[in-house]
mmCIF file of C-alpha atoms in Angstrom:
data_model
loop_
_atom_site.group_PDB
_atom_site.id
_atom_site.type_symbol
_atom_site.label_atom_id
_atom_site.label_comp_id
_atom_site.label_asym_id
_atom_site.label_seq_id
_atom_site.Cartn_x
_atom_site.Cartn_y
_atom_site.Cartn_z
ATOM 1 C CA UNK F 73 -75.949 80.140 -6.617
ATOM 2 C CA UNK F 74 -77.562 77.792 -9.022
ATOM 3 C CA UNK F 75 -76.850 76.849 -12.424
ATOM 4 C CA UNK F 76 -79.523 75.212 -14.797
ATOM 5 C CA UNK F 77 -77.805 74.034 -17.750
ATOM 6 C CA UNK F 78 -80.233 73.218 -20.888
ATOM 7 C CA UNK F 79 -79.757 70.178 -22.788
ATOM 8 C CA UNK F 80 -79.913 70.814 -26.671
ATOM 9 C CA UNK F 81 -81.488 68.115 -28.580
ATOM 10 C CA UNK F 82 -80.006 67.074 -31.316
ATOM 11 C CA UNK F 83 -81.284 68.208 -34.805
ATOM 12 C CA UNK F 84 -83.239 66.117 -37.662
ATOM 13 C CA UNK F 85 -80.743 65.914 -40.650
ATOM 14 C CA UNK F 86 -82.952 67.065 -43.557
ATOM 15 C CA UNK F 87 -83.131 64.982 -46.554
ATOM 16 C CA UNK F 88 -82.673 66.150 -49.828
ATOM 17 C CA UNK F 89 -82.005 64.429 -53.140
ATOM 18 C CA UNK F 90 -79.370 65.553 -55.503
ATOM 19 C CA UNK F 91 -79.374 67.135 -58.936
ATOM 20 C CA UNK F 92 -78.900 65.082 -62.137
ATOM 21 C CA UNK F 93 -77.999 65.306 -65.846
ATOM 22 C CA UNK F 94 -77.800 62.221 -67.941
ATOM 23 C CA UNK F 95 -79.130 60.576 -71.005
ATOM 24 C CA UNK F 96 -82.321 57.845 -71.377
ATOM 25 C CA UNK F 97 -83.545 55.573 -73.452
ATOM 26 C CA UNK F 98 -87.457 55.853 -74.378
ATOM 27 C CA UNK F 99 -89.485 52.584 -75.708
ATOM 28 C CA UNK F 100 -93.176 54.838 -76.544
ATOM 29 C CA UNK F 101 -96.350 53.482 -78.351
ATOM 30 C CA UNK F 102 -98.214 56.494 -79.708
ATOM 31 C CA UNK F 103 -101.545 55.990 -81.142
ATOM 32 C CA UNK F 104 -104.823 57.498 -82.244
ATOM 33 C CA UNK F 105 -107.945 57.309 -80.350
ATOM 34 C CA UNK F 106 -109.749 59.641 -82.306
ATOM 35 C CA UNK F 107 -110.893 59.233 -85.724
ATOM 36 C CA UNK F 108 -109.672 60.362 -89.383
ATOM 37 C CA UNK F 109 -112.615 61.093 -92.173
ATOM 38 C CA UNK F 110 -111.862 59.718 -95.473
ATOM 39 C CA UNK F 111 -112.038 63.228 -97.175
ATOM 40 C CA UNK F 112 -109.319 64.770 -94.664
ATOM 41 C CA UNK F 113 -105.727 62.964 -96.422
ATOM 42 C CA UNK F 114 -104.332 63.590 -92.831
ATOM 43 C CA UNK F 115 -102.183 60.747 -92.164
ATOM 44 C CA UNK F 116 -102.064 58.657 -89.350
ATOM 45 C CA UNK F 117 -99.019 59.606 -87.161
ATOM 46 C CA UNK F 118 -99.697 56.268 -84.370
ATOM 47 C CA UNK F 119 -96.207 54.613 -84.291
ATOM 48 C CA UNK F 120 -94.208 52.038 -81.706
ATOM 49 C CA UNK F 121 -90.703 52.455 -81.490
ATOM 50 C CA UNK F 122 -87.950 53.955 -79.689
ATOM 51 C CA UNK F 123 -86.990 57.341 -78.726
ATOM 52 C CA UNK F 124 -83.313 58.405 -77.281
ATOM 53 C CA UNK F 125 -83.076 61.403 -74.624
ATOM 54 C CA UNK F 126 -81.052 64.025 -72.576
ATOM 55 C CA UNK F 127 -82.471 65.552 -68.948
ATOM 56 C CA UNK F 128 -81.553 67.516 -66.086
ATOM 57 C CA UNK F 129 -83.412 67.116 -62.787
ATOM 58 C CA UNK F 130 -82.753 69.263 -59.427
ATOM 59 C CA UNK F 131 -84.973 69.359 -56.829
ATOM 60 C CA UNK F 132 -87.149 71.826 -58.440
ATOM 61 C CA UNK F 133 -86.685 72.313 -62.012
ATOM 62 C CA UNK F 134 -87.218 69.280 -64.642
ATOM 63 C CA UNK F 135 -85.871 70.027 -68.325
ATOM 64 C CA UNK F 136 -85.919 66.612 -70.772
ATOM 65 C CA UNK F 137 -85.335 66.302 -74.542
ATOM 66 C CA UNK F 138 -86.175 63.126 -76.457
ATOM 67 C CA UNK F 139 -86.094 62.384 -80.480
ATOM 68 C CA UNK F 140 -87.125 59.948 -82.663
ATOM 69 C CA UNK F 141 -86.166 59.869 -86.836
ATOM 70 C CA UNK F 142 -87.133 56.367 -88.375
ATOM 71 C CA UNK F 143 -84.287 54.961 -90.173
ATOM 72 C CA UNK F 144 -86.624 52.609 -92.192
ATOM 73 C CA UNK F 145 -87.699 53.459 -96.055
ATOM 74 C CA UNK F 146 -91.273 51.879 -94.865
ATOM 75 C CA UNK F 147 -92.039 54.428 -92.308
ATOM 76 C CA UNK F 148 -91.739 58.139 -92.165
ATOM 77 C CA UNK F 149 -92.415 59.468 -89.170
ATOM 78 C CA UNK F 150 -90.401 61.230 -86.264
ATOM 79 C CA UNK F 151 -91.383 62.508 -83.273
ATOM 80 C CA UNK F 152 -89.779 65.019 -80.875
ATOM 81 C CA UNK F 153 -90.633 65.638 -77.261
ATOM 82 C CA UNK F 154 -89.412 68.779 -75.280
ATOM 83 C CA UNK F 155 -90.545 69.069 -71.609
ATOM 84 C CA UNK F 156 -89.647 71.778 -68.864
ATOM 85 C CA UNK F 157 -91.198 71.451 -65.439
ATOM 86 C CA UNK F 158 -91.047 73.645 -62.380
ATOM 87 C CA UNK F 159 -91.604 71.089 -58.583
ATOM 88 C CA UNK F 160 -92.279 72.553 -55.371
ATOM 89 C CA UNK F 161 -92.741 69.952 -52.950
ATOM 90 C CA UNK F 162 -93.944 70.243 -49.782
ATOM 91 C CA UNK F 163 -93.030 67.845 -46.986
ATOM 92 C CA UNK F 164 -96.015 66.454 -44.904
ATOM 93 C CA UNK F 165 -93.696 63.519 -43.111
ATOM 94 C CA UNK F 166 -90.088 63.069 -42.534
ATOM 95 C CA UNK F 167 -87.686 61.241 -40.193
ATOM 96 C CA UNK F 168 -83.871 60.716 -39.804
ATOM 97 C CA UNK F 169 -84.749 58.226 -43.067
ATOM 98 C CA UNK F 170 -87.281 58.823 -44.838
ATOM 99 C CA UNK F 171 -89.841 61.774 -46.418
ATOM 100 C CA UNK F 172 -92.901 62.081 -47.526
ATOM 101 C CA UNK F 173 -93.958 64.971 -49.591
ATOM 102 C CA UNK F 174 -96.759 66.531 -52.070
ATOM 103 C CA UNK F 175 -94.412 67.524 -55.465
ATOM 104 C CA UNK F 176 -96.963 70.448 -56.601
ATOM 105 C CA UNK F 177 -95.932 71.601 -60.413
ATOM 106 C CA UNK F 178 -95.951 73.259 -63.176
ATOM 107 C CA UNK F 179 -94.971 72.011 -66.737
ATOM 108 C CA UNK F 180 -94.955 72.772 -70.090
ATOM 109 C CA UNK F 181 -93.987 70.075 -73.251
ATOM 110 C CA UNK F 182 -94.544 70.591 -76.603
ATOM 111 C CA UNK F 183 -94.735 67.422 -78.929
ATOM 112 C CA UNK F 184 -94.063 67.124 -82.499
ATOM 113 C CA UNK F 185 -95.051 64.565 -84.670
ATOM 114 C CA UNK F 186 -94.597 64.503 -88.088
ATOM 115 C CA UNK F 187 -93.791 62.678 -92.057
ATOM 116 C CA UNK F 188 -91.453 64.721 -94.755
ATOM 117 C CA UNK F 189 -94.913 65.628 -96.406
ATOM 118 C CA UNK F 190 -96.518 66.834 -93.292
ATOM 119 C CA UNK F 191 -93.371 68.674 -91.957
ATOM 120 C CA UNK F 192 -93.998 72.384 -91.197
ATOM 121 C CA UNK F 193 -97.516 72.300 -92.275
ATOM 122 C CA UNK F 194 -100.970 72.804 -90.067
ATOM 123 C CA UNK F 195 -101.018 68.985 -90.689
ATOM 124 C CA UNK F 196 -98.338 67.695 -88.544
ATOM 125 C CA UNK F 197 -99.185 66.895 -84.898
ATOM 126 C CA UNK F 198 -98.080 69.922 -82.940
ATOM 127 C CA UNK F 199 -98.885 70.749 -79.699
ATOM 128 C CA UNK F 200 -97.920 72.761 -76.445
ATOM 129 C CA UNK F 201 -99.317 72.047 -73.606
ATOM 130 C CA UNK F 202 -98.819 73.215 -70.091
ATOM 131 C CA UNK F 203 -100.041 71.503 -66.758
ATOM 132 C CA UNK F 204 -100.526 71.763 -63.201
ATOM 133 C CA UNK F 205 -100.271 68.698 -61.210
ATOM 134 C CA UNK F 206 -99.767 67.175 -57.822
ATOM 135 C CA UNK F 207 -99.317 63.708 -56.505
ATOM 136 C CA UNK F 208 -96.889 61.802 -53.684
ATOM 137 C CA UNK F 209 -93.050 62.061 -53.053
ATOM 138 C CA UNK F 210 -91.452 59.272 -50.783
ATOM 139 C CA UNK F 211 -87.728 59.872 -50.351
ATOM 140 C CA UNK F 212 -85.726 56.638 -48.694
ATOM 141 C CA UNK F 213 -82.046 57.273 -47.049
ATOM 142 C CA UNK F 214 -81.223 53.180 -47.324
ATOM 143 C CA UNK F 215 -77.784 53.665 -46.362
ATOM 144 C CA UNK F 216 -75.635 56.699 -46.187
ATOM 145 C CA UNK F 217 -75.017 57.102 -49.528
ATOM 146 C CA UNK F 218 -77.919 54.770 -51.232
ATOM 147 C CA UNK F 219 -81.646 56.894 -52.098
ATOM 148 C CA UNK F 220 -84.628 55.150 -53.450
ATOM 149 C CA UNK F 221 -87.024 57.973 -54.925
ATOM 150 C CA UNK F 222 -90.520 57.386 -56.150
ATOM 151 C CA UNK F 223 -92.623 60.009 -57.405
ATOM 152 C CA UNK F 224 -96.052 59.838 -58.888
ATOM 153 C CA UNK F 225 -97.315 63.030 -59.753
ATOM 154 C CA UNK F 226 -101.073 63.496 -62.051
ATOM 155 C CA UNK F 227 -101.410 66.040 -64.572
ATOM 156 C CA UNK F 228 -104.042 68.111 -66.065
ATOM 157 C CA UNK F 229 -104.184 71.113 -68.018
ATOM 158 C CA UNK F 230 -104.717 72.169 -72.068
ATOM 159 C CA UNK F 231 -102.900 71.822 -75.126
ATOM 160 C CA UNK F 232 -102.741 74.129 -78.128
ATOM 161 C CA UNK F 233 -101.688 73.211 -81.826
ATOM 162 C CA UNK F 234 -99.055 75.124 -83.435
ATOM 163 C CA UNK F 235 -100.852 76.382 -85.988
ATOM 164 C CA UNK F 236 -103.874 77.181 -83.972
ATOM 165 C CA UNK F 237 -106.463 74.875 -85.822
ATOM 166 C CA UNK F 238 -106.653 72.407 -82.807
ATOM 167 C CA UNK F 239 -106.647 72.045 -79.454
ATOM 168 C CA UNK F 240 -108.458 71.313 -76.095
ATOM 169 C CA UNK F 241 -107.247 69.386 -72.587
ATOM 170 C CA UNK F 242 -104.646 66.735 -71.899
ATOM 171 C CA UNK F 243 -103.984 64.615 -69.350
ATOM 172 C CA UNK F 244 -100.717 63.498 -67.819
ATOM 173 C CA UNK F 245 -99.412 60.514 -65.660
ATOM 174 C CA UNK F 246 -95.988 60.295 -64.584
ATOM 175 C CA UNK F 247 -93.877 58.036 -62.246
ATOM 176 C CA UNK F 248 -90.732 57.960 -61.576
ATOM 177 C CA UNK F 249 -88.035 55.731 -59.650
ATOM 178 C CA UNK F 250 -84.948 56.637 -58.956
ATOM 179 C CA UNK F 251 -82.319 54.289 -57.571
ATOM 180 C CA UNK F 252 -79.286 57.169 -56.087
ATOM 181 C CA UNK F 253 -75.322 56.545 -55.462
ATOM 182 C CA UNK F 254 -74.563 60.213 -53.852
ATOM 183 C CA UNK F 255 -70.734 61.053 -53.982
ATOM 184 C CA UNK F 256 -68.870 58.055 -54.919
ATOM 185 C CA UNK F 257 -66.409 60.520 -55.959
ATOM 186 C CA UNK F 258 -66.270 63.968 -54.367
ATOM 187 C CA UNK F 259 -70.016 65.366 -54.960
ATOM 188 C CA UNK F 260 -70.109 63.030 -57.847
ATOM 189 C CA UNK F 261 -72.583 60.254 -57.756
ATOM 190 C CA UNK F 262 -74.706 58.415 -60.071
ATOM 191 C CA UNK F 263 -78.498 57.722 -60.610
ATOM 192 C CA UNK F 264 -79.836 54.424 -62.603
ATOM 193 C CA UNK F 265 -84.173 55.231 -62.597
ATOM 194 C CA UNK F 266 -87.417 54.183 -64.837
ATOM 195 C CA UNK F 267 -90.452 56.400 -65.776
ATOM 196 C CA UNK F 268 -93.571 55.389 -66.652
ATOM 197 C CA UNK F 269 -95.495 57.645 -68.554
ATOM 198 C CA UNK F 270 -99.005 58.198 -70.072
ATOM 199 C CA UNK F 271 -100.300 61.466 -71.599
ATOM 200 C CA UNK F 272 -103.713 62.239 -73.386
ATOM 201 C CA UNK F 273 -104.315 64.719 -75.876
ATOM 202 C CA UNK F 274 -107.946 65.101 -76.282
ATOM 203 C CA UNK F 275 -108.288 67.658 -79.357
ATOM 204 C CA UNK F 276 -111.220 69.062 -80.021
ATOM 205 C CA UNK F 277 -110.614 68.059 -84.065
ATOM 206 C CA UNK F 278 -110.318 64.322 -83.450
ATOM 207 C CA UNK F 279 -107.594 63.671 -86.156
ATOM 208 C CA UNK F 280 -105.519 65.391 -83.779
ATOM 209 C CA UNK F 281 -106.958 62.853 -80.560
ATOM 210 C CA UNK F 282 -103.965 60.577 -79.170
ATOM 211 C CA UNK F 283 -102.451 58.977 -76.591
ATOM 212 C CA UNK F 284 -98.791 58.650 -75.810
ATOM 213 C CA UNK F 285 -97.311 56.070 -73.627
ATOM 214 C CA UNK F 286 -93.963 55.155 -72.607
ATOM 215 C CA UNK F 287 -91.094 53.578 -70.579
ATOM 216 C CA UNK F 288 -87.930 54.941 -69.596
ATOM 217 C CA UNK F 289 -84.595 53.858 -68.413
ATOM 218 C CA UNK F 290 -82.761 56.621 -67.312
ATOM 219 C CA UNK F 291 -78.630 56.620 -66.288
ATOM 220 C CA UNK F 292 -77.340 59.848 -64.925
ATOM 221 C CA UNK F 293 -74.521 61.434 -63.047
ATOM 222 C CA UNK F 294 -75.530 63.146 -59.625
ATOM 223 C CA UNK F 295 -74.261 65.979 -58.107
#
């Protein structure tokens, strides 16, 4: 009698990256590209300044807060961001280090912009808009508990003002890069990353036509 024993090769270790809930820091320039008639006595919402944030990231659900109120007596305006993003990414490359993947989504973020006079009026900026998007994922296992993650995912869908007297598409740009310290105590880690962001709202009313751009630093705790 013979025996034939099989030899069992040994199997990839998937990569995944951890959840994360922290805080971040937002430095935005928001400013109109459209144009505001004389007759109108909308105000012009464009401001540069600095927002401060709360988000919670797992590997497919987004959720991020930010809010602005301007402490100076020379400008009143604040600005509130709300965002809430479903990811399905889907690998197309991966090794005992490494992955490669195409983060499909789905988002939604309303944006409010606003002065005391303008508050709760059809004349403050307002506007929900919801996206699809797809882009590139690369995941890097650097040591065994050290990620790099980049992500740069484009947008595109339609925004709607609150009051329904505007609206029309928008355009998103996001990347992200995320520098991960998984389980420096128990499942706890940490997370220091950067986003760079740019989003166009082209209204069909173009007092309502702007673009929002930002930067931010992000410090979390993983898990």
């Amino acid at each position: 009698m013979f025996s034939v024993s099989g030899t069992t090769q040994p199997q990839q270790q998937r990569l995944i990256t951890p959840s994360s809930a922290g805080a971040f820091v937002e430095f935005a320039d928001f400013s109109l590209f459209g144009r505001i008639s004389d007759e109108s006595g909308m105000p012009d919402y464009s401001f540069d300044g600095m927002l401060y944030g709360v988000f919670i990231r797992t590997p497919g659900l987004v959720f991020h807060l930010a809010d602005r109120t301007s402490l100076s007596d020379g400008e009143d305006i604040r600005a509130t961001f709300v965002g809430l993003g479903v990811l399905a990414p889907a690998t197309i490359r991966s090794g005992n280090s490494y992955r490669i993947a195409i983060p499909f989504g789905l988002s939604t973020d309303y944006t409010l912009v606003r002065t005391r006079q303008t508050a709760n009026t059809s004349q403050e900026f307002a506007q929900n808009s919801i996206y699809i998007a797809a882009g590139l994922d690369f995941l890097f296992q650097l040591t065994q508990r050290t990620q790099l993650h980049a992500v740069s995912q484009p947008n595109i869908g339609f925004t709607v003002g609150s009051y329904g007297a505007n609206g029309g598409t928008s355009y998103k740009l996001t990347q992200d890069l995320f520098l991960n310290f998984n389980q420096l105590a128990g499942r706890f880690g940490a997370q220091l990353g950067y986003t760079a962001s740019f989003i166009r709202y082209s209204n069909t009313d173009p007092e309502f036509r702007y673009d929002w751009s930002s930067h931010r630093l992000r410090f979390a705790v993983t898990f």
